[in-house]
C-alpha positions as a printed NumPy array, in Angstrom:
array([[-45.582,  10.35 ,  53.054],
       [-44.235,  10.488,  55.343],
       [-47.077,   8.453,  54.046],
       [-47.04 ,   4.904,  55.204],
       [-46.78 ,   1.978,  52.872],
       [-48.265,  -1.381,  53.822],
       [-44.85 ,  -2.318,  55.181],
       [-44.215,  -0.677,  58.517],
       [-40.802,  -0.472,  60.127],
       [-40.521,  -3.599,  62.24 ],
       [-38.869,  -4.444,  65.53 ],
       [-35.23 ,  -5.348,  65.117],
       [-34.487,  -9.036,  64.682],
       [-31.146, -10.82 ,  65.096],
       [-28.719, -10.138,  62.284],
       [-28.756, -12.833,  59.608],
       [-25.629, -14.945,  59.185],
       [-25.136, -13.757,  55.609],
       [-22.099, -11.565,  55.178],
       [-23.905,  -8.632,  53.637],
       [-27.075,  -6.733,  54.485],
       [-30.397,  -8.345,  53.55 ],
       [-32.631,  -6.955,  50.881],
       [-36.323,  -6.58 ,  51.654],
       [-38.443,  -9.466,  50.391],
       [-40.627,  -7.334,  48.118],
       [-37.633,  -5.77 ,  46.415],
       [-35.941,  -9.127,  46.03 ],
       [-39.041, -10.57 ,  44.408],
       [-39.404,  -7.598,  42.106],
       [-35.794,  -7.806,  41.001],
       [-36.039, -11.539,  40.428],
       [-38.924, -10.908,  38.056],
       [-36.905,  -8.157,  36.466],
       [-34.046, -10.527,  35.842],
       [-36.339, -12.887,  33.984],
       [-38.078, -10.158,  32.024],
       [-34.936,  -8.124,  31.262],
       [-36.333,  -5.413,  33.574],
       [-39.207,  -3.021,  33.039],
       [-38.588,  -0.801,  30.045],
       [-39.904,   2.606,  29.129],
       [-39.852,   4.186,  25.736],
       [-36.821,   6.372,  25.096],
       [-37.369,   9.9  ,  26.307],
       [-36.723,  12.776,  23.972],
       [-33.094,  13.791,  24.547],
       [-32.825,  17.003,  26.489],
       [-31.603,  19.932,  24.478],
       [-28.333,  21.635,  25.168],
       [-28.192,  25.08 ,  26.642],
       [-27.96 ,  26.903,  29.934],
       [-28.873,  24.838,  32.99 ],
       [-32.088,  25.803,  34.743],
       [-30.976,  24.132,  37.927],
       [-29.826,  27.199,  39.816],
       [-27.224,  27.104,  42.616],
       [-25.347,  24.267,  44.271],
       [-22.08 ,  22.565,  43.515],
       [-21.907,  20.737,  40.207],
       [-21.881,  16.964,  40.54 ],
       [-20.714,  16.448,  37.012],
       [-17.635,  17.404,  35.051],
       [-15.751,  16.965,  31.527],
       [-16.538,  15.157,  28.319],
       [-18.897,  15.909,  25.479],
       [-22.587,  15.617,  26.351],
       [-24.915,  13.668,  24.088],
       [-27.935,  15.452,  25.519],
       [-28.321,  17.775,  22.547],
       [-30.242,  16.794,  19.423],
       [-32.575,  13.913,  18.664],
       [-32.342,  10.595,  16.878],
       [-30.551,  11.087,  13.573],
       [-29.106,   8.939,  10.782],
       [-26.228,  11.367,  10.521],
       [-24.6  ,   9.965,  13.63 ],
       [-25.701,  12.629,  16.132],
       [-28.695,  10.665,  17.484],
       [-28.718,   8.21 ,  20.354],
       [-28.659,   5.055,  18.225],
       [-25.714,   6.205,  16.148],
       [-23.733,   7.312,  19.189],
       [-24.49 ,   4.032,  20.989],
       [-23.327,   2.046,  17.98 ],
       [-20.174,   4.116,  17.71 ],
       [-19.275,   3.417,  21.342],
       [-19.081,   7.144,  22.106],
       [-21.687,   7.118,  24.894],
       [-20.703,   8.093,  28.421],
       [-22.694,   7.685,  31.63 ],
       [-23.986,  11.266,  31.695],
       [-25.342,  10.727,  28.186],
       [-27.215,   7.629,  29.37 ],
       [-28.603,   9.369,  32.446],
       [-29.657,  12.499,  30.573],
       [-31.129,  15.603,  32.148],
       [-34.484,  14.056,  33.163],
       [-35.425,  11.025,  35.253],
       [-35.662,   8.805,  32.177],
       [-32.741,   7.846,  29.999],
       [-32.777,   8.992,  26.361],
       [-31.157,   5.61 ,  25.647],
       [-33.823,   3.452,  27.364],
       [-34.25 ,   0.207,  25.426],
       [-30.994,   0.64 ,  23.484],
       [-27.7  ,  -1.201,  23.713],
       [-24.606,   0.854,  24.498],
       [-21.031,  -0.281,  24.113],
       [-17.757,   0.321,  25.927],
       [-19.144,   2.814,  28.447],
       [-16.16 ,   3.865,  30.599],
       [-16.275,   4.1  ,  34.375],
       [-14.78 ,   3.242,  37.739],
       [-16.482,   0.693,  39.982],
       [-17.528,   2.563,  43.155],
       [-19.557,  -0.076,  44.977],
       [-20.493,  -3.741,  44.655],
       [-23.616,  -5.567,  45.833],
       [-22.775,  -9.26 ,  45.81 ],
       [-25.608, -10.592,  47.952],
       [-29.275, -11.319,  47.351],
       [-31.097, -11.449,  44.017],
       [-30.313,  -7.845,  43.071],
       [-26.569,  -8.097,  42.595],
       [-24.487,  -5.766,  40.548],
       [-22.191,  -2.788,  40.832],
       [-22.141,   0.974,  40.508],
       [-20.065,   2.566,  37.796],
       [-18.994,   6.224,  37.752],
       [-17.247,   8.243,  35.067],
       [-13.839,   9.5  ,  36.163],
       [-14.039,  12.366,  33.627],
       [-17.361,  14.063,  34.364],
       [-19.115,  16.406,  32.004],
       [-18.482,  20.12 ,  32.61 ],
       [-20.645,  21.499,  29.84 ],
       [-23.805,  23.62 ,  30.099],
       [-26.522,  21.824,  32.06 ],
       [-24.049,  19.276,  33.382],
       [-25.331,  19.634,  36.931],
       [-28.504,  17.782,  35.927],
       [-26.756,  14.75 ,  34.423],
       [-25.557,  12.05 ,  36.787],
       [-22.158,  10.468,  36.277],
       [-23.13 ,   7.216,  38.001],
       [-25.018,   4.103,  36.884],
       [-26.01 ,   0.723,  38.305],
       [-25.057,  -2.413,  36.358],
       [-27.512,  -5.179,  37.253],
       [-26.245,  -8.792,  37.255],
       [-29.218, -10.556,  38.892],
       [-28.315, -13.469,  41.186],
       [-24.756, -13.635,  39.885],
       [-21.996, -11.838,  41.737],
       [-20.261,  -9.501,  39.281],
       [-16.709, -10.408,  40.293],
       [-15.444,  -6.827,  40.183],
       [-13.918,  -4.664,  42.888],
       [-14.246,  -1.039,  43.856],
       [-11.642,   0.932,  41.964],
       [-11.654,  -1.259,  38.832],
       [-11.593,   0.751,  35.604],
       [-14.055,  -0.906,  33.197],
       [-15.566,  -0.572,  29.733],
       [-19.132,  -1.868,  29.971],
       [-21.542,  -2.944,  27.237],
       [-25.215,  -3.575,  27.964],
       [-28.84 ,  -2.625,  27.468],
       [-30.212,   0.543,  29.082],
       [-33.435,   0.13 ,  31.021],
       [-35.516,   1.86 ,  33.656],
       [-36.3  ,  -0.35 ,  36.641],
       [-39.194,   0.599,  38.961],
       [-38.609,  -0.823,  42.461],
       [-41.851,  -2.4  ,  43.652],
       [-43.348,  -2.164,  40.162],
       [-44.349,   0.85 ,  38.134],
       [-47.838,   0.846,  39.637],
       [-46.348,   1.591,  43.083],
       [-45.79 ,   5.187,  41.988],
       [-42.092,   5.353,  42.747],
       [-39.304,   6.619,  40.554],
       [-37.179,   4.454,  38.313],
       [-33.519,   3.5  ,  38.457],
       [-31.574,   3.828,  35.231],
       [-29.415,   0.732,  34.842],
       [-27.582,  -1.56 ,  32.432],
       [-28.687,  -5.184,  32.082],
       [-27.283,  -8.151,  30.193],
       [-23.923,  -6.482,  30.621],
       [-20.415,  -7.558,  29.653],
       [-17.272,  -5.631,  30.414],
       [-13.555,  -5.348,  29.86 ],
       [-11.099,  -4.368,  32.562],
       [ -9.041,  -1.415,  31.407],
       [ -7.143,  -1.297,  34.7  ],
       [ -7.797,  -3.334,  37.875],
       [ -8.201,  -1.599,  41.191],
       [ -4.839,  -2.787,  42.537],
       [ -3.053,  -1.303,  39.552],
       [ -4.846,   2.029,  40.016],
       [ -4.363,   2.122,  43.781],
       [ -8.119,   1.756,  44.386],
       [ -8.735,   5.446,  43.756],
       [-12.418,   6.398,  43.462],
       [-14.097,   9.507,  42.044],
       [-14.73 ,  12.113,  44.755],
       [-18.069,  11.893,  46.573],
       [-20.615,  14.685,  46.297],
       [-21.216,  16.171,  49.747],
       [-24.827,  16.417,  50.872],
       [-25.141,  19.507,  53.065],
       [-27.688,  22.271,  53.748],
       [-25.973,  24.244,  50.967],
       [-26.18 ,  21.517,  48.33 ],
       [-29.637,  20.059,  49.124],
       [-32.41 ,  22.625,  48.481],
       [-35.115,  23.184,  51.087],
       [-37.877,  22.93 ,  48.452],
       [-38.742,  19.267,  48.075],
       [-40.116,  18.547,  44.602],
       [-41.511,  20.313,  41.544],
       [-45.288,  20.476,  41.525],
       [-46.928,  18.848,  38.547],
       [-50.584,  18.911,  39.538],
       [-50.368,  15.238,  40.509],
       [-48.819,  14.21 ,  37.187],
       [-45.474,  12.51 ,  36.654],
       [-42.295,  14.571,  36.859],
       [-40.259,  11.96 ,  34.989],
       [-39.825,  13.917,  31.77 ],
       [-39.176,  17.272,  33.416],
       [-35.668,  18.618,  33.185],
       [-33.94 ,  18.267,  36.538],
       [-33.345,  21.4  ,  38.591],
       [-30.986,  20.133,  41.297],
       [-30.292,  23.596,  42.651],
       [-33.992,  24.149,  43.329],
       [-35.533,  20.859,  44.468],
       [-34.227,  18.203,  46.839],
       [-35.665,  15.31 ,  44.786],
       [-34.036,  16.71 ,  41.668],
       [-30.724,  17.016,  43.497],
       [-30.838,  13.383,  44.556],
       [-31.884,  12.233,  41.083],
       [-29.007,  14.196,  39.524],
       [-26.72 ,  12.076,  41.729],
       [-28.378,   8.703,  41.037],
       [-25.678,   6.05 ,  41.006],
       [-22.938,   8.51 ,  41.989],
       [-20.844,   8.545,  45.111],
       [-22.362,  10.82 ,  47.759],
       [-21.337,  11.546,  51.313],
       [-22.655,  12.93 ,  54.586],
       [-20.564,  14.068,  57.526],
       [-21.303,  14.171,  61.265],
       [-25.031,  13.585,  60.81 ],
       [-27.853,  13.044,  63.295],
       [-30.019,   9.937,  63.161],
       [-33.715,  10.75 ,  62.641],
       [-35.   ,   7.223,  61.99 ],
       [-33.716,   4.312,  64.117],
       [-31.994,   1.229,  62.773],
       [-34.515,  -1.242,  61.367],
       [-34.317,  -5.02 ,  61.157],
       [-33.207,  -4.542,  57.551],
       [-30.011,  -2.808,  58.699],
       [-30.825,   0.702,  57.585],
       [-31.453,   4.028,  59.286],
       [-32.231,   7.647,  58.426],
       [-30.111,  10.735,  58.953],
       [-30.582,  14.431,  58.309],
       [-28.05 ,  16.546,  56.47 ],
       [-29.589,  19.697,  57.985],
       [-29.791,  19.658,  61.806],
       [-31.873,  22.853,  61.77 ],
       [-34.682,  21.36 ,  59.689],
       [-37.715,  21.034,  62.028],
       [-35.853,  19.357,  64.918],
       [-37.675,  17.628,  67.778],
       [-36.425,  17.909,  71.37 ],
       [-35.239,  14.269,  71.289],
       [-33.26 ,  14.51 ,  68.056],
       [-35.762,  13.695,  65.33 ],
       [-37.189,  15.706,  62.445],
       [-40.843,  16.72 ,  62.734],
       [-43.288,  16.232,  59.896],
       [-45.664,  19.057,  60.686],
       [-47.549,  19.637,  57.436],
       [-48.008,  18.414,  53.891],
       [-45.502,  21.067,  52.782],
       [-42.861,  20.054,  55.341],
       [-41.265,  17.088,  53.596],
       [-37.875,  17.553,  55.263],
       [-35.832,  16.864,  52.159],
       [-32.575,  16.772,  54.131],
       [-33.504,  13.244,  55.258],
       [-31.428,  10.502,  53.632],
       [-31.647,   6.768,  54.159],
       [-28.41 ,   4.876,  54.848],
       [-27.806,   1.164,  54.277],
       [-24.542,  -0.732,  53.927],
       [-22.634,  -2.593,  51.229],
       [-20.047,  -3.73 ,  53.778],
       [-19.613,  -7.234,  55.155],
       [-21.839,  -7.204,  58.247],
       [-19.662,  -9.694,  60.102],
       [-16.604,  -7.487,  59.733],
       [-18.484,  -4.166,  59.826],
       [-21.663,  -4.557,  61.94 ],
       [-24.32 ,  -2.037,  61.06 ],
       [-24.79 ,   0.474,  63.884],
       [-27.765,  -0.101,  66.163],
       [-28.818,   3.519,  66.47 ],
       [-31.709,   5.398,  68.049],
       [-33.105,   8.776,  67.09 ],
       [-30.732,  11.518,  68.2  ],
       [-27.625,   9.348,  67.884],
       [-24.954,  10.461,  65.436],
       [-22.785,   9.024,  62.705],
       [-19.485,  10.79 ,  63.3  ],
       [-17.084,  11.377,  60.451],
       [-17.82 ,  10.454,  56.859],
       [-20.471,   8.072,  55.565],
       [-20.281,   7.634,  51.801],
       [-21.206,   5.375,  48.928],
       [-23.34 ,   5.224,  45.768],
       [-26.735,   6.956,  45.917],
       [-29.48 ,   4.524,  44.959],
       [-33.295,   4.585,  44.84 ],
       [-35.452,   1.874,  46.385],
       [-39.109,   1.136,  47.054],
       [-38.899,   1.588,  50.808],
       [-37.985,   5.217,  51.308],
       [-36.592,   6.343,  47.992],
       [-33.064,   7.724,  47.747],
       [-30.642,   5.629,  49.777],
       [-26.945,   6.023,  50.388],
       [-25.409,   2.55 ,  49.992],
       [-22.474,   2.999,  52.309],
       [-19.025,   1.707,  51.45 ],
       [-17.738,   3.766,  54.384],
       [-19.782,   4.138,  57.554],
       [-19.301,   6.875,  60.109],
       [-18.667,   5.984,  63.725],
       [-21.854,   5.461,  65.734],
       [-22.134,   7.831,  68.668],
       [-24.792,   6.785,  71.196],
       [-26.439,   9.899,  72.653],
       [-28.188,   7.94 ,  75.398],
       [-31.841,   8.399,  74.434],
       [-34.048,   7.335,  77.346],
       [-37.537,   5.89 ,  77.384],
       [-40.078,   8.155,  79.048],
       [-42.406,   7.606,  81.988],
       [-45.61 ,   9.525,  82.485],
       [-46.701,  10.518,  85.963],
       [-49.371,   8.5  ,  87.782],
       [-52.907,   9.839,  87.666],
       [-54.212,  11.481,  90.803],
       [-57.179,   9.902,  92.637],
       [-59.594,  12.356,  90.996],
       [-58.14 ,  11.974,  87.5  ],
       [-59.394,   9.493,  84.931],
       [-56.509,   8.352,  82.755],
       [-57.288,   6.961,  79.309],
       [-54.475,   5.64 ,  77.106],
       [-54.187,   4.309,  73.573],
       [-51.628,   1.751,  72.454],
       [-51.159,   0.019,  69.083],
       [-49.671,  -3.336,  70.087],
       [-48.734,  -4.272,  66.497],
       [-50.197,  -7.634,  65.524],
       [-50.301,  -9.216,  68.967],
       [-51.374, -12.859,  69.189],
       [-50.532, -16.02 ,  71.172],
       [-47.927, -16.724,  68.489],
       [-46.088, -13.528,  69.416],
       [-42.866, -14.144,  71.337],
       [-43.388, -14.009,  75.136],
       [-40.795, -11.248,  75.482],
       [-43.077,  -8.872,  73.602],
       [-45.948,  -9.527,  75.998],
       [-43.568,  -8.791,  78.869],
       [-42.366,  -5.537,  77.313],
       [-45.87 ,  -4.352,  76.491],
       [-46.87 ,  -5.127,  80.059],
       [-43.875,  -3.24 ,  81.416],
       [-44.733,  -0.271,  79.226],
       [-48.337,  -0.189,  80.402],
       [-47.478,  -0.7  ,  84.053],
       [-44.332,   1.403,  84.433],
       [-44.061,   3.858,  81.543],
       [-47.798,   4.588,  81.345],
       [-48.346,   4.294,  85.114],
       [-51.221,   1.796,  84.778],
       [-53.942,   3.817,  83.02 ],
       [-57.542,   3.353,  84.102],
       [-58.722,   2.562,  80.556],
       [-56.659,   1.555,  77.521],
       [-57.825,   1.34 ,  73.934],
       [-55.61 ,  -1.247,  72.252],
       [-55.256,  -1.696,  68.503],
       [-53.994,  -4.574,  66.348],
       [-55.118,  -7.324,  68.695],
       [-55.135, -10.488,  66.571],
       [-57.275, -13.568,  66.947],
       [-56.158, -16.569,  68.96 ],
       [-54.302, -18.227,  66.069],
       [-52.632, -15.056,  64.835],
       [-51.722, -14.977,  61.137],
       [-52.847, -18.583,  60.627],
       [-55.87 , -18.272,  58.337],
       [-58.089, -20.971,  59.822],
       [-61.392, -19.165,  60.369],
       [-60.679, -18.338,  64.018],
       [-61.974, -14.894,  65.028],
       [-62.   , -15.015,  68.853],
       [-59.232, -13.14 ,  70.696],
       [-59.863, -14.193,  74.296],
       [-56.553, -16.002,  74.618],
       [-54.617, -13.054,  73.203],
       [-56.187, -10.616,  75.647],
       [-55.88 , -12.991,  78.596],
       [-52.163, -13.387,  77.885],
       [-51.729,  -9.61 ,  77.773],
       [-53.648,  -8.923,  80.977],
       [-51.85 , -11.757,  82.781],
       [-48.476, -10.351,  81.692],
       [-49.528,  -6.962,  83.109],
       [-50.546,  -8.543,  86.407],
       [-47.191, -10.337,  86.679],
       [-45.427,  -7.005,  86.202],
       [-47.238,  -5.633,  89.215],
       [-49.949,  -3.838,  87.293],
       [-53.705,  -3.91 ,  87.809],
       [-55.791,  -7.007,  87.176],
       [-57.237,  -5.516,  84.021],
       [-60.462,  -6.794,  82.544],
       [-61.182,  -6.533,  78.841],
       [-64.045,  -6.034,  76.425],
       [-64.13 ,  -6.465,  72.648],
       [-66.274,  -7.76 ,  69.785],
       [-65.051, -10.409,  67.359],
       [-65.025,  -9.218,  63.735],
       [-66.352, -11.238,  60.84 ],
       [-63.579, -13.358,  59.339],
       [-61.389, -11.466,  56.846],
       [-63.561,  -8.338,  56.926],
       [-61.42 ,  -5.885,  58.872],
       [-58.146,  -5.818,  56.93 ],
       [-54.707,  -6.11 ,  58.453],
       [-52.339,  -9.063,  58.293],
       [-54.055, -11.922,  56.413],
       [-55.517, -14.432,  58.856],
       [-54.969, -12.181,  61.875],
       [-58.407, -10.529,  62.079],
       [-57.042,  -7.542,  63.986],
       [-59.478,  -5.58 ,  66.087],
       [-59.633,  -2.897,  68.768],
       [-60.385,  -3.675,  72.411],
       [-60.693,  -2.111,  75.852],
       [-58.61 ,  -2.864,  78.914],
       [-59.885,  -1.355,  82.152],
       [-58.928,  -1.412,  85.809],
       [-62.02 ,  -2.547,  87.768],
       [-60.552,  -1.047,  90.95 ],
       [-60.87 ,   2.405,  89.403],
       [-63.653,   2.249,  86.815],
       [-66.639,   0.05 ,  86.046],
       [-67.886,  -1.12 ,  82.668],
       [-71.591,  -0.935,  81.862],
       [-72.386,  -4.157,  80.034],
       [-75.401,  -4.176,  77.739],
       [-75.934,  -7.182,  75.456],
       [-76.571,  -6.994,  71.738],
       [-73.213,  -5.959,  70.333],
       [-71.833,  -8.119,  67.545],
       [-69.822,  -7.799,  64.346],
       [-72.647,  -6.36 ,  62.242],
       [-75.169,  -4.728,  64.586],
       [-74.718,  -0.95 ,  64.872],
       [-74.683,   0.591,  68.323],
       [-77.262,   3.338,  68.845],
       [-77.364,   6.215,  71.289],
       [-80.574,   5.977,  73.284],
       [-82.048,   7.937,  76.186],
       [-82.23 ,   6.403,  79.659],
       [-83.349,   8.392,  82.689],
       [-82.746,  11.597,  80.764],
       [-79.172,  10.659,  79.92 ],
       [-77.529,   9.106,  76.842],
       [-76.989,   5.371,  76.913],
       [-75.632,   2.845,  74.434],
       [-78.024,   0.296,  72.975],
       [-75.198,  -2.232,  73.316],
       [-72.046,  -1.888,  75.383],
       [-69.636,  -2.647,  73.908],
       [-71.022,  -1.953,  70.446],
       [-69.61 ,  -1.199,  67.015],
       [-70.317,   2.093,  65.263],
       [-72.058,   1.675,  61.867],
       [-70.155,  -1.571,  61.13 ],
       [-71.872,  -2.185,  57.801],
       [-71.314,   1.285,  56.405],
       [-69.122,   1.183,  53.243],
       [-66.673,   3.534,  54.97 ],
       [-65.391,   0.581,  57.004],
       [-64.644,  -1.723,  54.083],
       [-61.479,  -3.726,  54.831],
       [-60.996,  -1.634,  57.977],
       [-61.464,  -1.983,  61.705],
       [-64.795,  -0.842,  63.09 ],
       [-64.841,   1.524,  66.087],
       [-65.803,   0.009,  69.433],
       [-67.906,   2.132,  71.784],
       [-68.132,   1.382,  75.487],
       [-69.893,   2.934,  78.462],
       [-67.888,   3.312,  81.674],
       [-68.408,   4.931,  85.054],
       [-65.792,   6.806,  87.063],
       [-66.581,   8.31 ,  90.46 ],
       [-70.279,   7.961,  89.685],
       [-69.962,   9.825,  86.379],
       [-70.821,   8.314,  83.027],
       [-67.936,   8.212,  80.526],
       [-68.112,   7.104,  76.889],
       [-64.926,   5.754,  75.285],
       [-64.496,   4.822,  71.63 ],
       [-61.568,   2.688,  70.438],
       [-60.536,   3.277,  66.823],
       [-58.204,   2.051,  64.12 ],
       [-58.926,   3.852,  60.865],
       [-57.931,   2.559,  57.428],
       [-54.25 ,   2.405,  56.568],
       [-52.383,   4.926,  54.456],
       [-50.753,   1.95 ,  52.791],
       [-54.175,   0.832,  51.613],
       [-54.096,  -2.784,  52.768],
       [-56.837,  -4.379,  50.687],
       [-57.615,  -0.995,  49.088],
       [-55.572,   1.548,  47.151],
       [-52.815,   3.183,  49.175],
       [-51.276,   6.631,  48.981],
       [-48.57 ,   7.49 ,  46.508],
       [-45.113,   7.82 ,  48.068],
       [-43.784,  11.241,  49.017],
       [-40.572,  10.536,  47.111],
       [-42.374,   9.152,  44.052],
       [-42.711,  10.402,  40.502],
       [-46.205,  11.868,  40.96 ],
       [-46.082,  15.303,  42.557],
       [-47.747,  16.164,  44.732],
       [-48.542,  12.548,  45.604],
       [-52.176,  11.502,  45.665],
       [-53.561,  10.492,  49.053],
       [-55.846,   7.758,  47.723],
       [-56.651,   6.377,  51.168],
       [-57.688,   9.729,  52.63 ],
       [-61.347,   9.907,  51.467],
       [-62.148,   6.68 ,  53.29 ],
       [-60.744,   8.006,  56.567],
       [-62.679,  11.243,  56.117],
       [-65.914,   9.247,  55.802],
       [-64.942,   7.192,  58.846],
       [-64.291,  10.396,  60.775],
       [-67.721,  11.746,  59.831],
       [-69.392,   8.621,  61.219],
       [-67.505,   8.89 ,  64.499],
       [-68.23 ,  12.617,  64.715],
       [-71.937,  11.908,  64.162],
       [-71.921,   9.332,  66.943],
       [-70.383,  11.823,  69.388],
       [-72.935,  14.453,  68.346],
       [-75.703,  11.967,  69.121],
       [-74.314,  11.522,  72.637],
       [-73.957,  15.271,  73.179],
       [-77.46 ,  15.925,  71.838],
       [-78.773,  14.175,  74.975],
       [-76.103,  15.532,  77.332],
       [-74.114,  18.536,  76.182],
       [-71.642,  17.972,  79.019],
       [-71.136,  14.262,  78.312],
       [-67.57 ,  13.035,  78.717],
       [-66.449,  11.283,  75.533],
       [-62.915,  10.1  ,  74.767],
       [-62.135,   8.805,  71.273],
       [-58.733,   7.166,  71.103],
       [-56.696,   5.   ,  68.806],
       [-54.629,   4.762,  65.671],
       [-56.421,   7.125,  63.303],
       [-53.708,   6.657,  60.684],
       [-53.655,  10.369,  59.955],
       [-52.03 ,  13.613,  60.966],
       [-53.32 ,  16.415,  63.226],
       [-53.526,  18.701,  60.168],
       [-55.326,  16.156,  57.957],
       [-58.887,  16.437,  56.589],
       [-59.777,  13.315,  58.578],
       [-58.873,  14.946,  61.898],
       [-60.672,  18.109,  60.827],
       [-63.783,  16.021,  60.2  ],
       [-63.458,  14.43 ,  63.641],
       [-63.348,  17.864,  65.269],
       [-66.181,  19.277,  63.154],
       [-68.665,  21.33 ,  65.146],
       [-66.378,  21.027,  68.19 ],
       [-67.885,  17.65 ,  68.939],
       [-64.32 ,  16.621,  69.754],
       [-61.138,  18.558,  70.407],
       [-57.466,  17.589,  70.357],
       [-55.797,  18.177,  73.719],
       [-52.537,  17.301,  71.947],
       [-52.713,  20.809,  70.456],
       [-51.668,  22.203,  73.834],
       [-48.317,  20.446,  73.606],
       [-45.413,  22.388,  72.075],
       [-45.589,  21.865,  68.319],
       [-42.268,  20.02 ,  68.104],
       [-43.462,  17.46 ,  70.682],
       [-46.543,  16.321,  68.743],
       [-45.356,  12.984,  67.426],
       [-45.452,   9.316,  68.378],
       [-44.481,   7.492,  65.194],
       [-41.352,   7.636,  63.039],
       [-41.587,   6.812,  59.346],
       [-38.77 ,   7.27 ,  56.829],
       [-36.93 ,   9.534,  59.241],
       [-39.924,  11.81 ,  59.853],
       [-41.39 ,  12.079,  63.362],
       [-45.163,  12.31 ,  62.99 ],
       [-48.513,  11.663,  64.664],
       [-50.949,   8.893,  63.745],
       [-52.361,   8.074,  67.187],
       [-54.723,  10.466,  68.934],
       [-56.898,  10.872,  71.995],
       [-59.705,  13.343,  71.355],
       [-62.134,  14.538,  73.998],
       [-65.545,  16.165,  74.067],
       [-65.957,  19.652,  75.581],
       [-67.494,  18.03 ,  78.66 ],
       [-64.069,  16.606,  79.52 ],
       [-62.748,  20.087,  80.252],
       [-59.043,  20.708,  79.572],
       [-57.37 ,  17.304,  79.889],
       [-53.648,  16.863,  80.29 ],
       [-52.053,  15.054,  77.329],
       [-48.828,  13.086,  77.172],
       [-47.176,  11.116,  74.372],
       [-44.902,   8.601,  76.085],
       [-41.861,   7.933,  73.906],
       [-40.866,   4.303,  74.457],
       [-40.887,   2.709,  70.982],
       [-40.867,   4.705,  67.78 ],
       [-37.488,   6.38 ,  68.256],
       [-35.686,   3.202,  69.28 ],
       [-34.111,   0.391,  67.272],
       [-35.347,  -2.03 ,  69.933],
       [-39.145,  -1.746,  69.906],
       [-42.098,  -3.601,  71.413],
       [-44.347,  -1.795,  68.9  ],
       [-43.756,   0.704,  66.116],
       [-46.09 ,   3.193,  67.879],
       [-45.618,   5.199,  71.033],
       [-48.594,   5.088,  73.408],
       [-50.389,   8.233,  74.539],
       [-52.369,   9.074,  77.652],
       [-54.915,  11.753,  78.525],
       [-55.866,  12.613,  82.105],
       [-59.357,  14.022,  82.661],
       [-60.208,  15.709,  85.945],
       [-62.655,  18.618,  85.5  ],
       [-66.071,  16.849,  85.327],
       [-66.021,  15.351,  88.843],
       [-64.503,  18.169,  90.838]])
């Protein structure tokens, strides 16, 4: 997925004073547990048989030495245990031709290799070891020549270029836990080693890096296994991008003159593409336009360098890393295959600019949607100022705004508070100070801990509206649990409560925000607006989707059925409005947490109750969120047929930038037809 995990890319924070890049908290915790438990183990896989490689084209990443991939366990000395005991095992034997090591759970001795990278910070310390004499036998392309040696919280005390003989236990570590659905990292634990030749004596020479290019990374993403695990399938690195990366696990890899497709995060990492022709966006990203468009040329880049001496580039989408970026290829929970750079290319700023949408004309109603990402009085004042600037300047002061992720007045403090008046007052006051309208707001407090999101925050959706341009029709009766109904008044549809929540007690909204419906008037015409924030792809309190780069292919979208049911409820509500007035103007906006091509959006548009004016944008411009280097769409503004042919604009001010006030770009739709 480009599926989201519960952890979203965050706004960049000041660089820590540590001298190497930080590890993410979840990974650190997982590795700390692994250190205590001697890592997660899997049963030894059946050794892959020798023979002709099924991998197809591409340059071989391996090279010389006798492979131990043929044959099974044997007392005659040809099995894995006998070879391990004899000290004849090399790295490609340990890695094997599948994702799981045939030596998992066994101890190997005197494995030769050159240190290619060292991680001596955090709780996941260790080093990467690569064989200087790679296997060149049949099927060698599938067997990696690199391996991670895990030393826990202890710095290994080795240097890149050291020639070692390492003894340790082979294990498969699952970043984030096996239940997260990701792939494993083959590694050695409890290791000891002898220095055959120090780096200084060898001149620091490293094995050559495998170049990741459009020729070496296949366009097909992953083998299909009907949703089952691909762990025990023989790797075909010439056919599938995931297999190519796995065949290089732990090895030195390089990219050259690459374009940034995912901006620098607060964790000092970014995403690049090795194929500039793969679904490019006009602003330099890579578009995720369908479940079969994984964009396997994307690679994550982090750094093993001292950040004080080699600051990590602060890059936006469309920037470039000029020259060579290289280092060991690793796998992590947050994004999968990651190039741990020991050499970083030169950052070239391409001058990406934040967009401004045009002001609405006097006869146009402008409705915007903006996910303000966990906003509360505890949020730093600068974020309020930047959100206000975005709404006032970049969005040209919309008439109505649906805002998502508004937290209660004590933010993440879990103290039973559910009111958000202070949060919304602070936002509207910041807008006024920036020269914007004196917005008023409407919302309904949720029941404590019932709507998901950050624990204690009680996020909800709300309306901002400019009373100089539109009026809000207030009708009492709306609360956290009472469903709003569509009634008839003077021959027209009317809401039983305004604002009111749509079917708030339906099981479809478990641990999710409930839609907020409101009745407005513009130029004497009735307008219905619904603010939405559907359930997360990461799952939150429920089961999230499996990762795109995980071991289950294709990945299961566990969270999808809930959003489909939510979409059906919203669609039914709009149908109820249109049953009383076929030409009613309805705008449904918000963070729907799903793609334009998803079943959830199809359910929203069912029966043409709603349409997506975004569809009239050029295909490569339909995005407002960047996840794992993929530009995609999660936020939408849908309109009823009575709204005519609105003009749609996604205003790129956040998602493509390292410096963000939210991880979402806002969108705006301008409706004019009904009152001409």
